[in-house]
Structures are given as structure tokens and as C-alpha cells.
Short mmCIF file of C-alpha atoms and ligand atoms in Angstrom, two decimals:
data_model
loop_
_atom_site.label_atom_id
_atom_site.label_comp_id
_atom_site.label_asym_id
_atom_site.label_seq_id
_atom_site.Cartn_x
_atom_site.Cartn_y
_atom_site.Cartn_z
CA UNK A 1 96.83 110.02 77.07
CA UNK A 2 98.43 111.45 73.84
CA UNK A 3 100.25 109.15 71.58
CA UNK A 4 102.99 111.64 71.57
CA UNK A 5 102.80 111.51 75.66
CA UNK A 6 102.59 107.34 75.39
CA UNK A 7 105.61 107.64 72.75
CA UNK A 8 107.69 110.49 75.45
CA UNK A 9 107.32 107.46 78.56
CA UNK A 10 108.44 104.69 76.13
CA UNK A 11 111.52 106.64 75.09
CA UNK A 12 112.04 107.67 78.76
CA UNK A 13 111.47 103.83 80.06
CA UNK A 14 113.64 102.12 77.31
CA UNK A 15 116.52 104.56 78.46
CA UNK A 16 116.20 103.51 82.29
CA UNK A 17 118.84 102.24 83.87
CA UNK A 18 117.96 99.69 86.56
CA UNK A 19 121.40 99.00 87.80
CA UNK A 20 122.27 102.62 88.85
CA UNK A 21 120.93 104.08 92.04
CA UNK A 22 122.25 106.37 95.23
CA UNK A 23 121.22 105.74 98.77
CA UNK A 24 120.79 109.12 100.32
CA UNK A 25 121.55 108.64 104.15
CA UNK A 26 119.06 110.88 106.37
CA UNK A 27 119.55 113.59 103.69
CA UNK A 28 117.02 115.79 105.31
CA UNK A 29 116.70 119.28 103.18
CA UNK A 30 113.83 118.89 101.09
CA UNK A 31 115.19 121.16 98.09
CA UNK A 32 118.34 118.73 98.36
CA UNK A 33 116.34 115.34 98.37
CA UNK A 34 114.25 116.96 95.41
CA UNK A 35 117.60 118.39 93.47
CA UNK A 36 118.83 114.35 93.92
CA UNK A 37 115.50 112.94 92.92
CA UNK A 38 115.11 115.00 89.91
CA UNK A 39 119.40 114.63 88.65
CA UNK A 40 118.00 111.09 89.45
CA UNK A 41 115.18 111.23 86.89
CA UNK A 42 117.72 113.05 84.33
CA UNK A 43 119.99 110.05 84.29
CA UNK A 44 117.77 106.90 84.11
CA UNK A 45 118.32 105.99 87.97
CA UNK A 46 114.67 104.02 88.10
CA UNK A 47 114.40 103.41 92.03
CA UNK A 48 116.52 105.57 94.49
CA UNK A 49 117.16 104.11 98.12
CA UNK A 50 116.60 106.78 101.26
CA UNK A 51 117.35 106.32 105.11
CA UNK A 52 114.80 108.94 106.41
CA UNK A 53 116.52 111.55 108.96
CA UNK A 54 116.22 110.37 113.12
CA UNK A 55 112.86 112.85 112.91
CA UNK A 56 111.42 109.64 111.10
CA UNK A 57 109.30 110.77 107.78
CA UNK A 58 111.61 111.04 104.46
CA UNK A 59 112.03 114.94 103.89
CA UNK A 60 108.45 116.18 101.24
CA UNK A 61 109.44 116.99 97.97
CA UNK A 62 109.52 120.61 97.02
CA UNK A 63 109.05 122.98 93.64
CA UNK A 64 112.89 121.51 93.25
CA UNK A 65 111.90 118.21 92.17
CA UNK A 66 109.80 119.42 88.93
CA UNK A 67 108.00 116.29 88.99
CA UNK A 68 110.77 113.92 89.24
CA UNK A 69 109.56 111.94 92.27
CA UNK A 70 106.47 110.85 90.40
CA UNK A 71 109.07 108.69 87.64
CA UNK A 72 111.65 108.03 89.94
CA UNK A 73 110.82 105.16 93.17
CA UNK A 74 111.88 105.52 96.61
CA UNK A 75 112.60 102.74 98.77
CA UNK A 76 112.61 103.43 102.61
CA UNK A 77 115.24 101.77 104.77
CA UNK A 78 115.54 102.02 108.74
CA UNK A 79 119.56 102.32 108.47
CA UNK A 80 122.37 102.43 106.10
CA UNK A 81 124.54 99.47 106.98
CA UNK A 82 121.80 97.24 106.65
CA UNK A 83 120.64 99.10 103.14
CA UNK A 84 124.10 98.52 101.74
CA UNK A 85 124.58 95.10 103.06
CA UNK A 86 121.12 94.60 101.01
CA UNK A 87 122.17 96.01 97.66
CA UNK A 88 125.69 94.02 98.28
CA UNK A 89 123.91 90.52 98.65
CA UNK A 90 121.97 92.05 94.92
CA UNK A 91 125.47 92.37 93.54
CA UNK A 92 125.14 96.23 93.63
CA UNK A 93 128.99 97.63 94.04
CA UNK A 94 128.54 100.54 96.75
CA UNK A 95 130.40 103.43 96.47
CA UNK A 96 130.56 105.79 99.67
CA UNK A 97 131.29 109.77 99.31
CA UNK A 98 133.57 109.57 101.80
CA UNK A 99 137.00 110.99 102.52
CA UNK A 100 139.30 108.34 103.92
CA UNK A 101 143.07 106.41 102.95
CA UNK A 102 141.02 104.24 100.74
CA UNK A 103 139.30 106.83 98.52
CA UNK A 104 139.21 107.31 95.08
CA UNK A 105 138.93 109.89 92.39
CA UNK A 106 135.08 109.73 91.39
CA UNK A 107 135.99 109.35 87.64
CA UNK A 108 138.13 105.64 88.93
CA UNK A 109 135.38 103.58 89.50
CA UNK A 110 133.71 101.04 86.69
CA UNK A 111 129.46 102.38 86.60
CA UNK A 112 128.66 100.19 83.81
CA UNK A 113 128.51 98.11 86.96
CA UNK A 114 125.86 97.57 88.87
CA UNK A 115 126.23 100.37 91.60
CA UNK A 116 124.91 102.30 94.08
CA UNK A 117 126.11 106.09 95.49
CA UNK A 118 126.00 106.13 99.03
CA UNK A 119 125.32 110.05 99.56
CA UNK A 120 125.78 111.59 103.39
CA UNK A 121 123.83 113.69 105.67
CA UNK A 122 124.46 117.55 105.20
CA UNK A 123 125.50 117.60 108.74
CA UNK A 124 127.33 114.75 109.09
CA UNK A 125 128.24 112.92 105.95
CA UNK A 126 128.35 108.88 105.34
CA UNK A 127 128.82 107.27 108.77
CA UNK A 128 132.41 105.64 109.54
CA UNK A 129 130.68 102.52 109.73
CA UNK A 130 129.03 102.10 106.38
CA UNK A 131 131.80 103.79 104.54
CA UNK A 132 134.07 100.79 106.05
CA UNK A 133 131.19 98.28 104.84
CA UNK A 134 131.13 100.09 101.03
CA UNK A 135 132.84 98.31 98.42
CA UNK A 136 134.87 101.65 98.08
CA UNK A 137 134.72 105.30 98.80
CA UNK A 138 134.85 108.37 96.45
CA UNK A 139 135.70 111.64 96.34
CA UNK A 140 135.05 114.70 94.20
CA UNK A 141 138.94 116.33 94.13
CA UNK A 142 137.83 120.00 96.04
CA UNK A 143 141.08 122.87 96.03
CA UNK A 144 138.96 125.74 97.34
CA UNK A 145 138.26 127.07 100.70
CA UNK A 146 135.07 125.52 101.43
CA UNK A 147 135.76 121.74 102.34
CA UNK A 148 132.78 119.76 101.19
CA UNK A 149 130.18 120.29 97.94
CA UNK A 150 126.15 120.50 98.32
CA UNK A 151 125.33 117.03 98.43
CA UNK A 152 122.81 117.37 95.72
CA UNK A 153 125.93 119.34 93.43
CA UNK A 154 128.23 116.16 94.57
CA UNK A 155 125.13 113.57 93.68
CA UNK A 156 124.74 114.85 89.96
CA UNK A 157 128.48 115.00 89.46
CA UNK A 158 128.97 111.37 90.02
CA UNK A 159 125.78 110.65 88.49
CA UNK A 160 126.34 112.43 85.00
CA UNK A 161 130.05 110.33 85.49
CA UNK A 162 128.09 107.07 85.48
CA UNK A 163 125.53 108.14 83.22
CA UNK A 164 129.30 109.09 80.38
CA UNK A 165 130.76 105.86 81.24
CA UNK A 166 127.39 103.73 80.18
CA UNK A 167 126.68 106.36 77.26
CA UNK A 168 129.71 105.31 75.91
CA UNK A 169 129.00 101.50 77.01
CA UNK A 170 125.57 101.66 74.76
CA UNK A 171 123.97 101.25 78.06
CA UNK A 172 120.80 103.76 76.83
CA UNK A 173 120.92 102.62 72.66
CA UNK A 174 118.83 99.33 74.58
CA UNK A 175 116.56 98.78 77.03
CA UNK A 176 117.89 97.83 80.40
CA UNK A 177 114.00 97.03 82.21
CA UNK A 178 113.32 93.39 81.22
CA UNK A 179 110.14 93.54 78.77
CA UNK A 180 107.56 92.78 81.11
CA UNK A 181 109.01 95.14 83.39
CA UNK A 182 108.88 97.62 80.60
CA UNK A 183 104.81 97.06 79.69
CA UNK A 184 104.06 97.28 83.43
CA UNK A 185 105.61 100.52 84.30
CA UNK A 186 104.74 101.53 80.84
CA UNK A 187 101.10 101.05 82.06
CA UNK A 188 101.50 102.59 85.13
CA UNK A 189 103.18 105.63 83.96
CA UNK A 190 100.43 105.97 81.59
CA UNK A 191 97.38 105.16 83.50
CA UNK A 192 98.57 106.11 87.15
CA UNK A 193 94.89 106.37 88.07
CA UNK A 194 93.66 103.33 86.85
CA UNK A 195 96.69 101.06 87.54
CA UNK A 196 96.12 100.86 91.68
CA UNK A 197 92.61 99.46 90.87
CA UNK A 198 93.65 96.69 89.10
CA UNK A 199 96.50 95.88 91.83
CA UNK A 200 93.60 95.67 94.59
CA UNK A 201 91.98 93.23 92.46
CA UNK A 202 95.01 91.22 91.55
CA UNK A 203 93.69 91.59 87.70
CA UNK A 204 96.70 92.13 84.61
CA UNK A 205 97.11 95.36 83.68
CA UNK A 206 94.75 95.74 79.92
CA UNK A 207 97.15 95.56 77.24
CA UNK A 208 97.41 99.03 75.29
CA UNK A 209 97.60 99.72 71.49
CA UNK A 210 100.84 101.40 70.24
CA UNK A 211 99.43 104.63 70.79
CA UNK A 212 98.76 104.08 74.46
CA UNK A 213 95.25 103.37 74.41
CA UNK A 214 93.33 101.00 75.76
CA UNK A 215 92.21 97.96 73.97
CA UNK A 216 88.20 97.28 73.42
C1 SAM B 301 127.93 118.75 103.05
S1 SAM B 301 128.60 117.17 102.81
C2 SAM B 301 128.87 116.56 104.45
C3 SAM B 301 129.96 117.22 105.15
C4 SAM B 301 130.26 116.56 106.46
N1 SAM B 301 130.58 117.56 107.42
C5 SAM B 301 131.40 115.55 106.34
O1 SAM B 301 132.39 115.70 107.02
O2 SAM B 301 131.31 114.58 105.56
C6 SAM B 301 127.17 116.21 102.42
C7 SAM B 301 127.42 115.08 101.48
O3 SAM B 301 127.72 115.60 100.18
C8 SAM B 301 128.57 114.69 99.49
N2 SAM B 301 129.83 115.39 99.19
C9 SAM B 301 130.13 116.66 99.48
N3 SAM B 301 131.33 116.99 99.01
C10 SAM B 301 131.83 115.89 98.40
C11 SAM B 301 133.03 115.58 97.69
N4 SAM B 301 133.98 116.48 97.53
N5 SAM B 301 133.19 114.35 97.19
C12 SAM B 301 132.21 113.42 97.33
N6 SAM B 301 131.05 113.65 97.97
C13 SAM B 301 130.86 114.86 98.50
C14 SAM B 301 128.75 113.51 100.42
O4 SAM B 301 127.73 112.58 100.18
C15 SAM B 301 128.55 114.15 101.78
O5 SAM B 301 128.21 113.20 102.76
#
């Protein structure tokens, strides 16, 4: 561990953004869960939320993740009405990309909330029934031919639209993660071989000096 490395996942950590996340619904391309993981990354989104596709594993990640899915979590969820019904009771706004009477321009809704992007299958989009149960559904305005975006082009428009609104909030000029929080992923980011060791044995991560070394 360099200092300058220690210094890069300090700068990267204090700039995460703990109350921004999508739920990607059975999105099963791999270079589109990747593309989504790694806009993810790019915007501070610290744990992402997946419903793996009926064939039951979440898709692998490909080359099109760089390494994004090593700084970015993944929960698992067995379906997305009861995923958004679980962010909801966490006070997590969830926004469906859906087209229906109720939607709104993307740009409309407040992300300096705490929020969630409910992103659909390729084939088959957000379901009626968890679009109904979002706390509001979104569209990207489309005038072309073509009548839906990639969703991993659709995912980092909305996302770099949160990511403008909290810019301008001072959402990344402090740190979002609590400190604690901060130290342990801090650790774990650093260390990722040593850290599982000391979760078997239910020992305290070893604190670290400033440059990310360990302390004798
Ligand atoms: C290829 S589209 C799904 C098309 C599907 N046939 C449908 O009717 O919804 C895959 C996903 O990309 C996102 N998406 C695509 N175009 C969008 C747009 N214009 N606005 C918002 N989200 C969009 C949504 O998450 C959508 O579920």
C-alpha cells in the first residue's frame, strides 16, 4: 500500500454518497450490469441493489466494469416489490424508469434525497407492479425512432443528474459515510486481504497511520 494509493481511497471514500443507489431489476447482460456498476463507481453510489434474472445467479462482471465492482457493493434481492418496499421503510424515495400518466422528466425529481433508481430488464423494463409501488416514475424525454435507451446509457444519465443536483448541494465538499464507517471501509479497501481474517475472528480492524500503514 502506497501512501499516494491510501491518500486516492480516502479521497474516493470521503466523496461517497451513501444515500444514492439504483436497483437493477433482472438486468441480465453482463457488459450492461458492468457499464451500471462502473457509472456507479464514477458517481459515489457506495452499495447498488440487483434482482438477479429468473436463470438465478446475478449476470459476472465483464472487461466493462474496469474494476468497479470491487468499490462498489451489491446487495442481492429475490424480487423487486419487496426490494423497494425495503428501501421505502429506509426512507429511500424510489424512482421507477418507467413510462406511465404519472411520469416525470428525469431532471424533476429532488436527488439530494435519499433515492434509489429502479432500472428495468432489457427485455421487459420495470414491472407494472413495482412501478405502481415507486414513489414516482421517470423518464428520459426520447424524439427518435428507436423507443427506449440502453439501460446502462439511461442509468448514467440519471445518475450524473443526481450526482449535478448534490454537486451543487455540497453533497461531495463532506463526507457522507459516518466516521467509523469511513475507517472500516477505509481498511478494507486498503487491506482487502487481510480484512476477512480479522472478520472470522471477530477482532477490530488495526488502526493505520496516515499513510495507510499498519501500526507496530
Ligand atoms: C431497453 S429498456 C426496456 C424496454 C422495454 N421494452 C420496456 O417497454 O420498458 C431497459 C431499461 O432501460 C431504462 N430506460 C430505457 N430508456 C429509458 C428512458 N427513455 N427513460 C428512462 N429509462 C429508460 C429503463 O430502466 C428500462 O427498463
Amino acid at each position: 500500500m502506497t501512501p499516494e494509493r491510501y491518500e486516492k481511497i480516502r479521497r474516493v471514500l470521503s466523496r461517497r454518497q451513501p444515500t444514492l443507489t439504483v436497483l437493477m431489476d433482472e438486468v441480465n447482460k453482463p457488459h450492461n450490469f458492468s457499464a451500471i456498476l462502473r457509472t456507479c463507481d464514477a458517481v459515489g453510489v457506495l452499495t447498488a441493489h440487483a434482482v438477479p434474472p429468473k436463470s438465478g445467479a446475478l449476470p459476472t462482471f465483464d472487461a466493462t466494469s474496469g474494476s468497479a465492482h470491487k468499490w462498489v457493493g451489491v446487495v442481492k434481492h429475490p424480487d423487486a416489490l419487496g426490494a423497494v418496499r425495503q428501501l421505502q421503510a429506509q426512507d429511500v424515495q424510489v424512482l421507477a424508469t418507467h413510462l406511465s400518466q404519472r411520469s416525470l422528466d428525469y431532471r424533476e425529481p429532488d436527488y439530494t434525497r435519499p433515492t434509489c433508481v429502479l432500472l428495468g430488464a432489457e427485455k421487459w423494463g420495470v414491472s407494472d407492479e413495482a412501478a405502481e409501488a415507486a414513489d414516482a416514475n421517470i423518464v428520459i424525454p426520447m424524439f427518435g425512432m428507436v423507443q427506449s435507451l440502453n439501460v446502462s446509457v439511461a442509468a448514467a444519465t440519471i445518475l450524473f443528474e443526481a450526482q449535478r443536483q448534490r454537486l451543487a448541494a455540497g453533497m461531495y465538499a463532506t463526507p457522507q459515510l459516518a466516521p467509523a464507517e469511513l475507517e472500516r471501509l477505509a481498511f478494507e479497501w486498503a487491506y482487502p486481504d487481510l480484512a476477512p481474517g480479522y472478520r472470522e475472528r471477530g477482532e477490530p480492524y488495526p488502526a493505520l497511520d496516515e499513510a495507510g500503514q499498519l501500526r507496530r
